Coordinates of C-alpha atoms in Angstrom, one line a residue:
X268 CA 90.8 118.7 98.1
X269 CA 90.8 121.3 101.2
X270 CA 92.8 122.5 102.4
X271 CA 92.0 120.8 105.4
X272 CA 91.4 117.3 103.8
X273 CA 92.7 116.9 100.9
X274 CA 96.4 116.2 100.0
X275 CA 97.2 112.1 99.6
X276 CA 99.9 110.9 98.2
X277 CA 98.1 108.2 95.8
X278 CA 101.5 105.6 96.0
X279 CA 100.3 105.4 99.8
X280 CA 97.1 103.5 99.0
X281 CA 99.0 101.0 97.5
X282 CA 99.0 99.0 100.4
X283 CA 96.5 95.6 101.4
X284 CA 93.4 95.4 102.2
X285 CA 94.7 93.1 105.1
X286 CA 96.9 95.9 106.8
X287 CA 93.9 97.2 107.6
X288 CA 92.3 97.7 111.3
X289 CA 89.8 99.3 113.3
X290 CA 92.1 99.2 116.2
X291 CA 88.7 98.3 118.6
X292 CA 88.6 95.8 121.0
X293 CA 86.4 92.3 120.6
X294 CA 82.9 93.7 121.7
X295 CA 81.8 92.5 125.2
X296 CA 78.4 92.3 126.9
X297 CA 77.1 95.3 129.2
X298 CA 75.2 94.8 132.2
X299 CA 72.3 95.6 130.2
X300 CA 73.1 92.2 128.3
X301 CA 74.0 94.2 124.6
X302 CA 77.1 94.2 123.6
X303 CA 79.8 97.1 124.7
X304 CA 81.4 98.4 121.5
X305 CA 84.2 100.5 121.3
X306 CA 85.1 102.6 118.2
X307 CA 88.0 105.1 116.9
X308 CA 86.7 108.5 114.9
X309 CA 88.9 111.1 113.0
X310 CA 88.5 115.1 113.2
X311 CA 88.7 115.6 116.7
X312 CA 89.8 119.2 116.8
X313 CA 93.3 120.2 118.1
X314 CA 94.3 121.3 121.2
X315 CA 95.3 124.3 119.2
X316 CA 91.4 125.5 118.9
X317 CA 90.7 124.6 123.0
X318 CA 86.3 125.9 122.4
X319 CA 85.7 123.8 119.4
X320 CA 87.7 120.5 120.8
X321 CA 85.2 121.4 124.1
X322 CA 82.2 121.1 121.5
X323 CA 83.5 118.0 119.8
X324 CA 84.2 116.6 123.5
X325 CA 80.9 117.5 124.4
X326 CA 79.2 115.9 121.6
X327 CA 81.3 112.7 122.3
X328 CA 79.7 112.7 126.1
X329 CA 76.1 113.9 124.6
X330 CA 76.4 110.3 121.6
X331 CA 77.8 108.0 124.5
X332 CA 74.8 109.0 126.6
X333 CA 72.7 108.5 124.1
X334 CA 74.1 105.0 122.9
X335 CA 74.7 102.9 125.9
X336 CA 77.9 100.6 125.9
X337 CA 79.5 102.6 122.8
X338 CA 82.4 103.6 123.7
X339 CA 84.2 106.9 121.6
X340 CA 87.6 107.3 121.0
X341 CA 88.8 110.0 118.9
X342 CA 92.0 111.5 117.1
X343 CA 92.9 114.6 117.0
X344 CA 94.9 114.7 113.4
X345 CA 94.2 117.7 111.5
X346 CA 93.6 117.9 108.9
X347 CA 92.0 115.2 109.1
X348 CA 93.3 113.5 106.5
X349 CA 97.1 113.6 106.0
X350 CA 98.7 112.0 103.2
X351 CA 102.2 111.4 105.3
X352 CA 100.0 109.8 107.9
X353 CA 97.6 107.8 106.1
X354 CA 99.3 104.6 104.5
X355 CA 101.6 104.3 107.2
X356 CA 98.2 104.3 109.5
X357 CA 96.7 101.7 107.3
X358 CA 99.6 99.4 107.0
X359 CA 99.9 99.2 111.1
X360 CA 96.6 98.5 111.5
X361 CA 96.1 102.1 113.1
X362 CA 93.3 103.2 110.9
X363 CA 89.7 104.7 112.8
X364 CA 86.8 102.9 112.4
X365 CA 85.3 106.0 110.6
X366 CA 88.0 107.8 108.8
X367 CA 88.2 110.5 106.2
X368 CA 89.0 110.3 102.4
X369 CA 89.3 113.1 99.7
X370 CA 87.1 112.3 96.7
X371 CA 89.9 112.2 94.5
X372 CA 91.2 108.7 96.4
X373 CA 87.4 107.6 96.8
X374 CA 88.4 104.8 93.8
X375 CA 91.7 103.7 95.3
X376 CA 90.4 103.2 98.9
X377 CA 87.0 101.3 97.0
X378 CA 89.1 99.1 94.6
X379 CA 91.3 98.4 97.3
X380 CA 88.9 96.9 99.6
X381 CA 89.9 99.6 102.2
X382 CA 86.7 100.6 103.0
X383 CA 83.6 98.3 104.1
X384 CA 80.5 97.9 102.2
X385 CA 78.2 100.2 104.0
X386 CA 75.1 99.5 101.7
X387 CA 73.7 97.1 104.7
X388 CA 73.5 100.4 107.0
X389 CA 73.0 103.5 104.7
X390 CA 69.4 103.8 106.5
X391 CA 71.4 104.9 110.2
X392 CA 71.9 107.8 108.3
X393 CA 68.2 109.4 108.7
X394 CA 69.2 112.2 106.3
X395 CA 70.7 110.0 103.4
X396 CA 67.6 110.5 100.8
X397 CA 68.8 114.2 101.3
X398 CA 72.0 113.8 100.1
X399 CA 73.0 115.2 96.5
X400 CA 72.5 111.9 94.4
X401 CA 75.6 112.9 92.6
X402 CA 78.1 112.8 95.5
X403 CA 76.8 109.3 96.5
X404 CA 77.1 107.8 93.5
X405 CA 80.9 109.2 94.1
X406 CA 80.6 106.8 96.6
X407 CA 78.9 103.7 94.7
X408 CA 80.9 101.1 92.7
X409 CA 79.0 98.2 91.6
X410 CA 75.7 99.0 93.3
X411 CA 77.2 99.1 96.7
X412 CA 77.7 102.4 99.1
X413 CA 81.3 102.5 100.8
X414 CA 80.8 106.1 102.4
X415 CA 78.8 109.2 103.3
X416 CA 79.6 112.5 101.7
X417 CA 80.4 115.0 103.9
X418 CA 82.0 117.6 102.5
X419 CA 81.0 119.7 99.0
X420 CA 82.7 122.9 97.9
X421 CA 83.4 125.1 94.7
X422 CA 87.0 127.1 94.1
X423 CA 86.5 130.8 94.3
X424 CA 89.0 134.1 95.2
X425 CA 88.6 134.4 99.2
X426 CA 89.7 138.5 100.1
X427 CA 90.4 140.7 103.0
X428 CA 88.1 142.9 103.0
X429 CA 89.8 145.3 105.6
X430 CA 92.8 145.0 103.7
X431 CA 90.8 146.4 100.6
X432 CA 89.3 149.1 102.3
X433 CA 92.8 150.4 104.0
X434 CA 94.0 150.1 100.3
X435 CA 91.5 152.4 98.7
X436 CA 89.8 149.4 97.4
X437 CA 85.7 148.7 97.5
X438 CA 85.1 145.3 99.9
X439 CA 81.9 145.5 98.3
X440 CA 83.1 145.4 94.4
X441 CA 86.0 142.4 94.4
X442 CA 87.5 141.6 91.2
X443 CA 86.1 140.0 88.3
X444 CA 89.1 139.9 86.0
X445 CA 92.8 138.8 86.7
X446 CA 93.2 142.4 85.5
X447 CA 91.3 143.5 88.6
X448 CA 93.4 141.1 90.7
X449 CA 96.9 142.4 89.8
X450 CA 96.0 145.8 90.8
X451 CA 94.1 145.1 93.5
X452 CA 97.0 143.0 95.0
X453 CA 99.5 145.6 93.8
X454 CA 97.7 147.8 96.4
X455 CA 97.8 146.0 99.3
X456 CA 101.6 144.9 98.7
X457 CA 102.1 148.8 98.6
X458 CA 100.8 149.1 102.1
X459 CA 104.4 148.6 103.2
X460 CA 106.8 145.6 103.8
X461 CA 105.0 142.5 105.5
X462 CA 102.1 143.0 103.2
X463 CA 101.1 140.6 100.7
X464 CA 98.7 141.6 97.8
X465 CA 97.7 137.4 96.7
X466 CA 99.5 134.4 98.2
X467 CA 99.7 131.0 96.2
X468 CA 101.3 127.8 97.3
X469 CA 104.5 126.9 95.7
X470 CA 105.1 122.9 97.0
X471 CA 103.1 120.1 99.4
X472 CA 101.2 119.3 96.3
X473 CA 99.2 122.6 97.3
X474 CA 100.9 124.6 94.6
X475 CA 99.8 121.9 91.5
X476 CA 96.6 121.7 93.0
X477 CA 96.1 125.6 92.9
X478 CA 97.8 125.7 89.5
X479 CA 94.6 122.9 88.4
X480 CA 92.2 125.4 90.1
X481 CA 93.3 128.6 88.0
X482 CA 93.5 126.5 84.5
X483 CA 89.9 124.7 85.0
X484 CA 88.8 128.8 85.4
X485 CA 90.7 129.6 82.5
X486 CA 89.1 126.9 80.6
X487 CA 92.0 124.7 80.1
X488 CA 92.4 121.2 81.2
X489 CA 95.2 119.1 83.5
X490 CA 94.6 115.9 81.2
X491 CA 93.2 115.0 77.8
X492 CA 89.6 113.7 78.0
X493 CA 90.8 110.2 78.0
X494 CA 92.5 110.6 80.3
X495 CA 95.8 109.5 79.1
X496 CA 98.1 112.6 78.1
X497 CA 98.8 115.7 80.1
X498 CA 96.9 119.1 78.5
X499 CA 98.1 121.9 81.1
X500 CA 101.2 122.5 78.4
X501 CA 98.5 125.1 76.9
X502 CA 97.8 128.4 76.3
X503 CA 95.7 128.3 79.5
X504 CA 98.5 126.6 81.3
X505 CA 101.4 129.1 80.1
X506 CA 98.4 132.2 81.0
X507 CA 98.1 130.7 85.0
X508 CA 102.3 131.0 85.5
X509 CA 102.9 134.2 83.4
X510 CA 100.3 135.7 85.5
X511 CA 102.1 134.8 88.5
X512 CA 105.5 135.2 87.0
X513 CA 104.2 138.8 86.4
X514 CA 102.4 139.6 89.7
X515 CA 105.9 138.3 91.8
X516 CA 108.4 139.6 89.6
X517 CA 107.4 142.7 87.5
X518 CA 104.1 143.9 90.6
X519 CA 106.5 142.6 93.4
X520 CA 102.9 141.8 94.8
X521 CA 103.4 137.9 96.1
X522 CA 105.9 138.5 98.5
X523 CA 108.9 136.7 99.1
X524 CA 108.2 133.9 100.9
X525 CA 107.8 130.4 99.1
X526 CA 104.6 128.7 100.8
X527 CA 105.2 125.5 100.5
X528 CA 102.2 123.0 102.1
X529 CA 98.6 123.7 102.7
X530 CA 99.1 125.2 106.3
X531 CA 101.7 127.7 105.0
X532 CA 99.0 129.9 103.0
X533 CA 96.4 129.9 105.6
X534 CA 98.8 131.0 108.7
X535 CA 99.6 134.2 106.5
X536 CA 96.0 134.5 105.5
X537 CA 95.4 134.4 109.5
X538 CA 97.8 137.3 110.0
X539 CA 96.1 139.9 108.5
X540 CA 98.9 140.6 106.0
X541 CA 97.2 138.8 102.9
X542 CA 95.3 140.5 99.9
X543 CA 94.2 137.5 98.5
X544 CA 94.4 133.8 97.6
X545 CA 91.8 130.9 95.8
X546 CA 90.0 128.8 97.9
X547 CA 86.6 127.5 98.9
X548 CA 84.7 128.9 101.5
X549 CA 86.3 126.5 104.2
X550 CA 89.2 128.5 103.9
X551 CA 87.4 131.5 105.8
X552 CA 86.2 129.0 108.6
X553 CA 89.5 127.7 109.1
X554 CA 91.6 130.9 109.0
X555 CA 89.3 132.2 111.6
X556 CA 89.1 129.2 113.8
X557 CA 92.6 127.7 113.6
X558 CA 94.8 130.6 112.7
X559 CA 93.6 133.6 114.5
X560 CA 92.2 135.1 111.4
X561 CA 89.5 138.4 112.6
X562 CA 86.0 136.6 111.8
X563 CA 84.8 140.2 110.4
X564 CA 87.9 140.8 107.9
X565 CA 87.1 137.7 105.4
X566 CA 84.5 137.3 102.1
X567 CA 84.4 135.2 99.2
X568 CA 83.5 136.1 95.5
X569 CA 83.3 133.9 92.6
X570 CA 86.4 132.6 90.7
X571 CA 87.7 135.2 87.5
X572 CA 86.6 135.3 84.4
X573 CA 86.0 131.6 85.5
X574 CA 84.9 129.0 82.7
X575 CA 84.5 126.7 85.4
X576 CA 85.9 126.2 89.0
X577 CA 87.3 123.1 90.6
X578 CA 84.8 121.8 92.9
X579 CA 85.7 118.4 95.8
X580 CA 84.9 117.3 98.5
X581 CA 85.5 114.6 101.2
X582 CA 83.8 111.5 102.8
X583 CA 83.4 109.5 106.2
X584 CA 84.1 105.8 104.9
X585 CA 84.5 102.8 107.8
X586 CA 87.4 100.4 108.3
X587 CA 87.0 97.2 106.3
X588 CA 87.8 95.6 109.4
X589 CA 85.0 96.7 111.7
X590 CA 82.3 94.5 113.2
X591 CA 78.7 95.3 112.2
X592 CA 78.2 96.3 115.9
X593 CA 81.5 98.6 115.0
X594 CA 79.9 99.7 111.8
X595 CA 76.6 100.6 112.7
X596 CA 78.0 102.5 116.3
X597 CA 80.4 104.8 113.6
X598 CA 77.6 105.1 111.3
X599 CA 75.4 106.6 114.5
X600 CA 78.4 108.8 115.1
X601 CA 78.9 109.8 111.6
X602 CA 74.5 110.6 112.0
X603 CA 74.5 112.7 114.7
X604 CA 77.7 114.8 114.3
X605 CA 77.8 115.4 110.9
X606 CA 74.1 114.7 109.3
X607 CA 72.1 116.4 111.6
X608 CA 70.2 120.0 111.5
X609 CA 70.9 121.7 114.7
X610 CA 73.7 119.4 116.0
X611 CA 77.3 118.8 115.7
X612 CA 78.7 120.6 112.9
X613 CA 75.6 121.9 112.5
X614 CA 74.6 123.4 115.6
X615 CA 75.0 127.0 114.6
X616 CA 74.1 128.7 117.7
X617 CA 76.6 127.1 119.2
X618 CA 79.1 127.9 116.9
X619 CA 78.0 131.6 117.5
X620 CA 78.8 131.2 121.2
X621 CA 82.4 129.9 120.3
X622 CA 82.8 133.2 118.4
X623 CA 82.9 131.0 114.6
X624 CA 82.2 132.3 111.5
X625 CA 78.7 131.3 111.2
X626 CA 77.0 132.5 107.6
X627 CA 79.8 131.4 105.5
X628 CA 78.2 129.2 102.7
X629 CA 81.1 126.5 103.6
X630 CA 78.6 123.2 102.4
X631 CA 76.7 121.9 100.0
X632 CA 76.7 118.1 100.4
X633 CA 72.9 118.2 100.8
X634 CA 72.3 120.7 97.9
X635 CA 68.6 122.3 98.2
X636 CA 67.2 119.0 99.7
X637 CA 64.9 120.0 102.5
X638 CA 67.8 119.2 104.8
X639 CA 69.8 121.6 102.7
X640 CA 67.3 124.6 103.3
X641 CA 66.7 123.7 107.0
X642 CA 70.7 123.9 107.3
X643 CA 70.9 127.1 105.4
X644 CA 68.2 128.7 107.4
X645 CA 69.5 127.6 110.6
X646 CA 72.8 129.3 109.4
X647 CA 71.6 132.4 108.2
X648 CA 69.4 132.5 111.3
X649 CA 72.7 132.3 113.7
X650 CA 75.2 134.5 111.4
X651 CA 77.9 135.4 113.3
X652 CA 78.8 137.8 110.4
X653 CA 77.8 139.9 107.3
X654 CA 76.0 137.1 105.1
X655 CA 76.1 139.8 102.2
X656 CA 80.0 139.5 102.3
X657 CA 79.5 136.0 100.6
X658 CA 76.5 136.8 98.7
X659 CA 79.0 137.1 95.5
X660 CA 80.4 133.9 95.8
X661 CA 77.1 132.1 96.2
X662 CA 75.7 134.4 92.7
X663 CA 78.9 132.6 91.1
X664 CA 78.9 128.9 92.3
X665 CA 74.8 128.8 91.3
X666 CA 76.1 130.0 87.3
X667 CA 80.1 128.3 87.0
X668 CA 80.3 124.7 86.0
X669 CA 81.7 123.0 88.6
X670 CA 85.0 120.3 87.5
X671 CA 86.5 117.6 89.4
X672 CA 89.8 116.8 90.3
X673 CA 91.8 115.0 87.6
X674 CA 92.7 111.5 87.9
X675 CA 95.4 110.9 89.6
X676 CA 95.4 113.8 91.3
X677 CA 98.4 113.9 93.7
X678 CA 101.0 112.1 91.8
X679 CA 100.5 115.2 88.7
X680 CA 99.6 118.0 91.5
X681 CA 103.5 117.0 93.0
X682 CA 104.6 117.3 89.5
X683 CA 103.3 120.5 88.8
X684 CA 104.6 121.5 92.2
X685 CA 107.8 122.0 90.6
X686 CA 106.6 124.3 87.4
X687 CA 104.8 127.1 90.3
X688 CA 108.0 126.6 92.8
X689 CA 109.9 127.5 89.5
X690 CA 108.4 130.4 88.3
X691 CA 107.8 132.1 91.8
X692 CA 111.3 131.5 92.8
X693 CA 113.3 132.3 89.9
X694 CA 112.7 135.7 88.2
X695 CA 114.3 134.2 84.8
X696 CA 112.4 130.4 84.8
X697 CA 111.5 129.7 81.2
X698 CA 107.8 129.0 81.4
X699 CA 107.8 127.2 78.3
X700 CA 110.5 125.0 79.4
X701 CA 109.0 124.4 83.4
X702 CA 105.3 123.3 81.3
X703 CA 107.6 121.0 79.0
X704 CA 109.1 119.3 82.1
X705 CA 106.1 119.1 83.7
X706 CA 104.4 117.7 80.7
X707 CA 106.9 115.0 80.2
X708 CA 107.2 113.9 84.0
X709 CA 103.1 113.7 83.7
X710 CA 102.8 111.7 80.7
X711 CA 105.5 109.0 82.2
X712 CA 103.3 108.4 85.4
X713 CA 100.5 108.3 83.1
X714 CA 101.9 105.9 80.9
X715 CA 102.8 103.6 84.0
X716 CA 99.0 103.9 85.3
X717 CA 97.9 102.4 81.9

């Protein structure tokens, strides 16, 4: 989950196949005699972040050229993939022809019949052979592909490093240890009010999905390995909310502020005023691009003491209802913005000129594939920034056992929602008794899900 993909309310995908639409109109001929085809794409950015909406524009003008009588329409949602937004979008027939989906809904959308059998058209994609095998058989049921991976990432403690320096802390030594983290965070809350040592999410089904990366790095689990009880009532469990019980209440290092929602964090995080927080590399990019964040200020080291580290992702799947002619048009799209070296997302030197935080180690969909090591050398090539501020991180995710996202993942990160509100907004919250709840409310759903 991202942070800028990631947060679906599961109940939402509930809905028919048949509600589904591409919202494109019946392909006519052009006056070259093919057919005109007109198609609807997600991720367009806001109007919030005017020099990377001008690149995506441009790249729309640059693939129209290029494919004569297709016809581009895109949406601006971000991030792209909202979980108020998308069942409402599917049931009125308001769904893109390529659209995004967090891997932890990559079943439901699959079983559903929400997504089209792309296996006819994987070869538009020039790169797919590339692709980490694992992350496509993500995408596989029954021998058949129903999208293209486009995101990859790992869970580790993203920092400021000009906050640590004005604290008396080494940028170039980030903590290992929760230990290390409490004091480093007590520091930078002691730089005077407004400042925030760590932040953490407390609600939007951000906070249970940050409590699910600190237990996977403590070593504990969110369900039993059948998948049929709820195992965060643990010792690793109770360790992840004293430790935050103990930073807000006893360090007075979290601030006061209940973040509720994955844009809350990463506005503070932008200001300048934040320590600390989890999250994947993607979380420098965005706090740069979209919330003013100072491109310079940012790193990423591995996870603490981590055991393991939640890793996700996202992929590009196409409305059930498309045409081929639809199909193969998005697939093109889906090609040349996202799957090629040098362009789209991947056109570094661009993302230099736009004043981007090139160098972060934000992808790893195409793993050390030749693609993967073109990419990488094209980034490092156009660094915008310090690579050696990230060099930690990347150390960390090549040794840490990376863990998916539980099943279920939205319905029990809601749930434990309410255990982190608890114990960061009451000083006296039983632990024990917020776990217990938690625990209970968890195994009913689970119960219900069979």
């Amino acid at each position: 989950m991202q942070r800028s993909t990631g947060l679906l309310l599961v109940s939402a995908l509930a809905l028919s196949t048949a509600a589904c639409g591409s919202g494109s109109e019946p392909a006519t001929p052009t006056a070259g005699g093919a057919k005109a085809v007109s198609i609807t794409v997600a991720c367009q950015p806001a109007k919030s972040a005017p020099k990377e909406r001008q690149a995506w524009d441009d790249d729309v003008a640059t693939f129209m050229k290029a494919h004569p009588g297709v016809t581009v329409k895109s949406t601006d949602q971000q991030p792209c993939f909202d979980p108020k937004t998308f069942g409402p979008k599917l049931a009125g027939g308001q769904m893109e022809t390529a659209f995004v989906v967090p891997v932890t809904n990559y079943n439901d959308v699959i079983s559903k019949g929400q997504a089209l059998d792309i296996t006819p058209y994987t070869s538009v994609i020039k790169n797919w052979n590339d692709l980490r095998p694992d992350h496509k058989e993500l995408v596989t049921k029954d021998g058949k592909v129903y999208g293209v991976p486009n995101v990859h990432y790992s869970v580790g403690l993203v920092y400021n490093r000009a906050l640590f320096t004005k604290a008396g802390l080494n940028p170039d030594a980030p903590p290992k240890t929760w230990a290390e983290v409490r004091e480093a965070a007590k520091k930078i809350a002691g730089l005077g009010p407004g400042y925030v040592g760590y932040g953490e999410y407390s609600g939007g089904n951000t906070g249970g999905w940050h409590f699910t990366q600190a237990i996977y790095g403590r070593g504990g689990d969110i369900l039993t390995p059948d998948n049929k009880k709820a195992a965060f009532n643990s010792p690793e469990g109770k360790a992840v909310l004293q430790t935050l019980h103990d930073m807000r209440w006893v360090d007075n290092s979290m601030g006061t502020k209940l973040l509720v929602g994955w844009e809350s964090l990463m506005v503070a995080m932008g200001s300048g005023k934040v320590g600390m927080m989890l999250g994947a590399p993607d979380v420098v990019t965005d706090v740069v691009n979209k919330f003013k964040g100072n491109v310079a200020d940012y790193g990423i080291t591995g996870f603490p003491e981590a055991k393991a580290s939640l890793s996700g992702g996202e992929a590009f799947m196409i409305n059930p209802k498309a045409t081929p002619e639809e199909a193969k048009a998005a697939l093109e799209w889906i090609d040349f913005r996202f799957n090629t070296v040098g362009k789209g997302r991947f056109d570094f030197a661009r993302g230099k000129s736009l004043g981007n935080p090139v160098g972060v180690p934000d992808n790893a969909v195409y793993g050390d594939s030749p693609t993967g090591q073109a990419i990488q050398a094209d980034r490092v090539k156009n660094a915008s920034l310090p690579v050696s501020n990230y060099e930690t991180y990347v150390q960390a995710a090549g040794t840490i056992p990376p863990k998916a996202e539980p099943l279920h993942a939205q319905e029990l990160y809601a749930i434990l929602d309410v255990a982190m509100s608890g114990v960061l907004s009451r000083k006296d919250a039983s632990i024990d008794q917020l776990l217990a709840d938690a625990e209970t409310k968890a195994n009913s759903v689970l119960a219900a899900k069979g």
